[in-house]
Amino acid sequence: MQRLQILGFIGLTIIMSSFLSIQSHAQEANQEAGSMKQDSVLLKSWVGPYGGVPPWSMVNVDEFVGAFDAAIELAQREIETIASNSEAPTFKNTIVAMEKSGAALDRLQAIFGVHTSNLNIGPIKDIEPIVVPKLSQFADSITQNKKLFQRIETIYNGPQEGLTLAEKRLLKDEYDSFVRQGAKLNDDEKQKLTEINTQLAGLFTQFSQNVLHDEENYITWIDDEARLVGLPESTVAAMASAAQAADAEKAKTAKWCVTNTRSSMEPFLTYADDRELRKVVWTKYYSRGDNGGEYDTNQIITRVLRLRAQRAKLLGYQTHAHWRLEPQMAKTPENAMALMLKVWPKAVQRVKEEVADMQSIADQLGHKLTIEPWDYRYYAEKVRKAKFDLDSNEIKPYLQLERLRQSMMWAAGELYGFEFKLVTDVPTFHPDVSVYEVLRDGQHVGLWFFDPFARVGKRSGAWMTAYRSQRNIDKPITPIVSNNSNFIKGQPGEPILISWDDAITLFHEFGHALHGLCSDTQYPSQSGTSVARDYVEFPSQLNEHWLSTPEVLSKFAIHYETGEPMPKELLDKIEKAATFNQGFNTVEYLASALIDMKMHLAGDVEIDPDQFERETLAELGMPKEIVMRHRTPQFSHVFADDGYSAGYYSYLWSDALTADAAEVFEDAGSYYKPEIAKSLYDNIMSVGDTIDPAEGFRRFRGRDVDTTALLRKRGFPVK
């Protein structure tokens, strides 16, 4: 069965409505499920060009619950057929058969995932809480199937003759996964495990819905133009568009608004002179999920942590963190903590230097204040101007979203030989979405969907999704991947300008998409981004480096008014300021990663999230001028699902690989050396999980990772 891949700065969002509404809708859905025919378009094989495409235009959301019941039933029959096979277990009749099973459910989950993440309006909020527990229980029914596990165990303990190295790795991963998911527990223990997993699925859903509520309802409305002083014209225009989109009637009087998302919050905190309003915007953003009342997430987090700890103990692990890290590159929480604590004090020291610089600027300007968290971005921008003669407003006119899209595609062509062709013969799930066919040497490689704009019902952040992963069991199946962002539309006909940080995010998520498109494996469970969590961010973080190459900036960073390319003087300033503000960037990230790990190392104890966060950060010496990038009450990476739980360290672990790998290109004098690009493709981008990631890195780098490259990249002292 395909493992749905949703990757980005925020994990899979799961939505929940009120329990009364859920119960009412569940009764209707269950009645409908009984009459659901398995010929629903939601269950059929995808038809059309490019090996079939998702039938977005034919989706009836009211069919989802019934379709899931039918798809799960079908998948269960397929699994039971494999488990009950009278023939002796072999890799082909068991492992390969499992890889082929559940196709209808895979397709359905891909479509449903878009509706919960990109189109979460209408009945979807009521439907998801019904569906998610069903999927959790179905997953448990597979790993707890005794006959199926006996077949896998027999093959695993057998001679394994004739299997390729990739097949041996797949077999071991399958066996280990079953054991880690409770295959060896007794019946009572398995029942307890299912109860825990089902409870967690519901809590993940509720957490995400609560955070989404606060994002949609805590908007800062502005009716006085004087409060916009300092903001670039493009930001003001985006705020006007956001106001119209949020509430056209209210926008008649309050013409501008700051929505409660990072892409809206950051430019306001960076440029707005109005300190009082900066504090209002900052407070709303960092209080998501922490406002008391029915949408507060703290009690949910307490229950999630307790259940995770109980599950880990049931499965024979010391803590949830030990259970989660066992199959990762880091292997143990201790290894992950060692890397984080190696970087933490250097980052904290850099923050002290950054704050001193900012306080000095504030004093020079006669601003009688002490730097607070809502001041950091504002005065950092003034320090950047003073130290490097570089103003972010100077860069932004050159960063047009459409040209940056072209630049990503161009760089992918230089590296991997890809050509991107806009196509109109593929249905999309929203008018904002565009679709590109990806070719290499004139041959079809896959499809790339691009959904760049914020809208009601779309979760915040940026992410990549694989609608269909590449595989080649009986015949070649090409991938379908997407990138999703939350840029604010400008006025009609005007170019959409984005910040440098947003441009980096764009390249980052495109790196995930390229990982999926480059995939050349046989089995879907080893395809593309189906790799260790602390390795999956490596290709995407590495792809960020192509944004700042002279080749990209000189060709595609074109001033939206003059049509002139970014001048070399500005390119030089950007390069010189590459490590600017790394104290802030590293500390706000690492604070979240350390809290995540420490919470999940605490074991089966009652945790008050706000108190734990406050006391742990104090013990770590967290600078008072910074808060966690994702405060615990809104930490969707960790509490919207299990994806990055005890795993947010992954970005730092992957960046250690990234920094070291990037130096291969830098030492060669170019990021476009064909022989290095080929090695990257052969050893990293195309192999998926067919080899150990550490081995893949060694083949590319010629040795194990040197973590001092990470310190050099961030401008921290190596010793």
PDB file of N, CA and C in Angstrom, residues 18-30 126 130:
ATOM      1  N   SER A  18     -17.614  20.415  16.017  1.00  0.00           N
ATOM      2  CA  SER A  18     -18.181  20.115  17.327  1.00  0.00           C
ATOM      3  C   SER A  18     -18.701  18.694  17.377  1.00  0.00           C
ATOM      4  N   PHE A  19     -18.692  18.106  18.583  1.00  0.00           N
ATOM      5  CA  PHE A  19     -19.077  16.714  18.720  1.00  0.00           C
ATOM      6  C   PHE A  19     -20.542  16.493  18.343  1.00  0.00           C
ATOM      7  N   LEU A  20     -21.407  17.458  18.638  1.00  0.00           N
ATOM      8  CA  LEU A  20     -22.811  17.291  18.274  1.00  0.00           C
ATOM      9  C   LEU A  20     -22.966  17.209  16.768  1.00  0.00           C
ATOM     10  N   SER A  21     -22.235  18.094  16.065  1.00  0.00           N
ATOM     11  CA  SER A  21     -22.303  18.077  14.613  1.00  0.00           C
ATOM     12  C   SER A  21     -21.740  16.780  14.058  1.00  0.00           C
ATOM     13  N   ILE A  22     -20.668  16.308  14.674  1.00  0.00           N
ATOM     14  CA  ILE A  22     -20.037  15.059  14.236  1.00  0.00           C
ATOM     15  C   ILE A  22     -21.013  13.901  14.378  1.00  0.00           C
ATOM     16  N   GLN A  23     -21.648  13.819  15.538  1.00  0.00           N
ATOM     17  CA  GLN A  23     -22.553  12.706  15.782  1.00  0.00           C
ATOM     18  C   GLN A  23     -23.709  12.726  14.786  1.00  0.00           C
ATOM     19  N   SER A  24     -24.248  13.912  14.504  1.00  0.00           N
ATOM     20  CA  SER A  24     -25.344  14.018  13.555  1.00  0.00           C
ATOM     21  C   SER A  24     -24.911  13.582  12.168  1.00  0.00           C
ATOM     22  N   HIS A  25     -23.750  14.109  11.732  1.00  0.00           N
ATOM     23  CA  HIS A  25     -23.259  13.767  10.403  1.00  0.00           C
ATOM     24  C   HIS A  25     -22.873  12.299  10.320  1.00  0.00           C
ATOM     25  N   ALA A  26     -22.362  11.742  11.421  1.00  0.00           N
ATOM     26  CA  ALA A  26     -21.954  10.336  11.419  1.00  0.00           C
ATOM     27  C   ALA A  26     -23.153   9.438  11.173  1.00  0.00           C
ATOM     28  N   GLN A  27     -24.300   9.774  11.778  1.00  0.00           N
ATOM     29  CA  GLN A  27     -25.485   8.956  11.577  1.00  0.00           C
ATOM     30  C   GLN A  27     -25.907   8.978  10.114  1.00  0.00           C
ATOM     31  N   GLU A  28     -25.878  10.185   9.513  1.00  0.00           N
ATOM     32  CA  GLU A  28     -26.236  10.281   8.103  1.00  0.00           C
ATOM     33  C   GLU A  28     -25.236   9.522   7.244  1.00  0.00           C
ATOM     34  N   ALA A  29     -23.937   9.675   7.566  1.00  0.00           N
ATOM     35  CA  ALA A  29     -22.891   9.048   6.759  1.00  0.00           C
ATOM     36  C   ALA A  29     -22.951   7.532   6.858  1.00  0.00           C
ATOM     37  N   ASN A  30     -23.207   7.026   8.050  1.00  0.00           N
ATOM     38  CA  ASN A  30     -23.274   5.581   8.216  1.00  0.00           C
ATOM     39  C   ASN A  30     -24.442   4.985   7.439  1.00  0.00           C
ATOM     40  N   ASP A 126     -16.750  18.016   9.310  1.00  0.00           N
ATOM     41  CA  ASP A 126     -17.508  17.001  10.034  1.00  0.00           C
ATOM     42  C   ASP A 126     -17.146  15.593   9.582  1.00  0.00           C
ATOM     43  N   ILE A 130     -14.837  11.365  11.338  1.00  0.00           N
ATOM     44  CA  ILE A 130     -15.409  10.041  11.134  1.00  0.00           C
ATOM     45  C   ILE A 130     -14.396   9.136  10.447  1.00  0.00           C
TER      46      ILE A 130
END
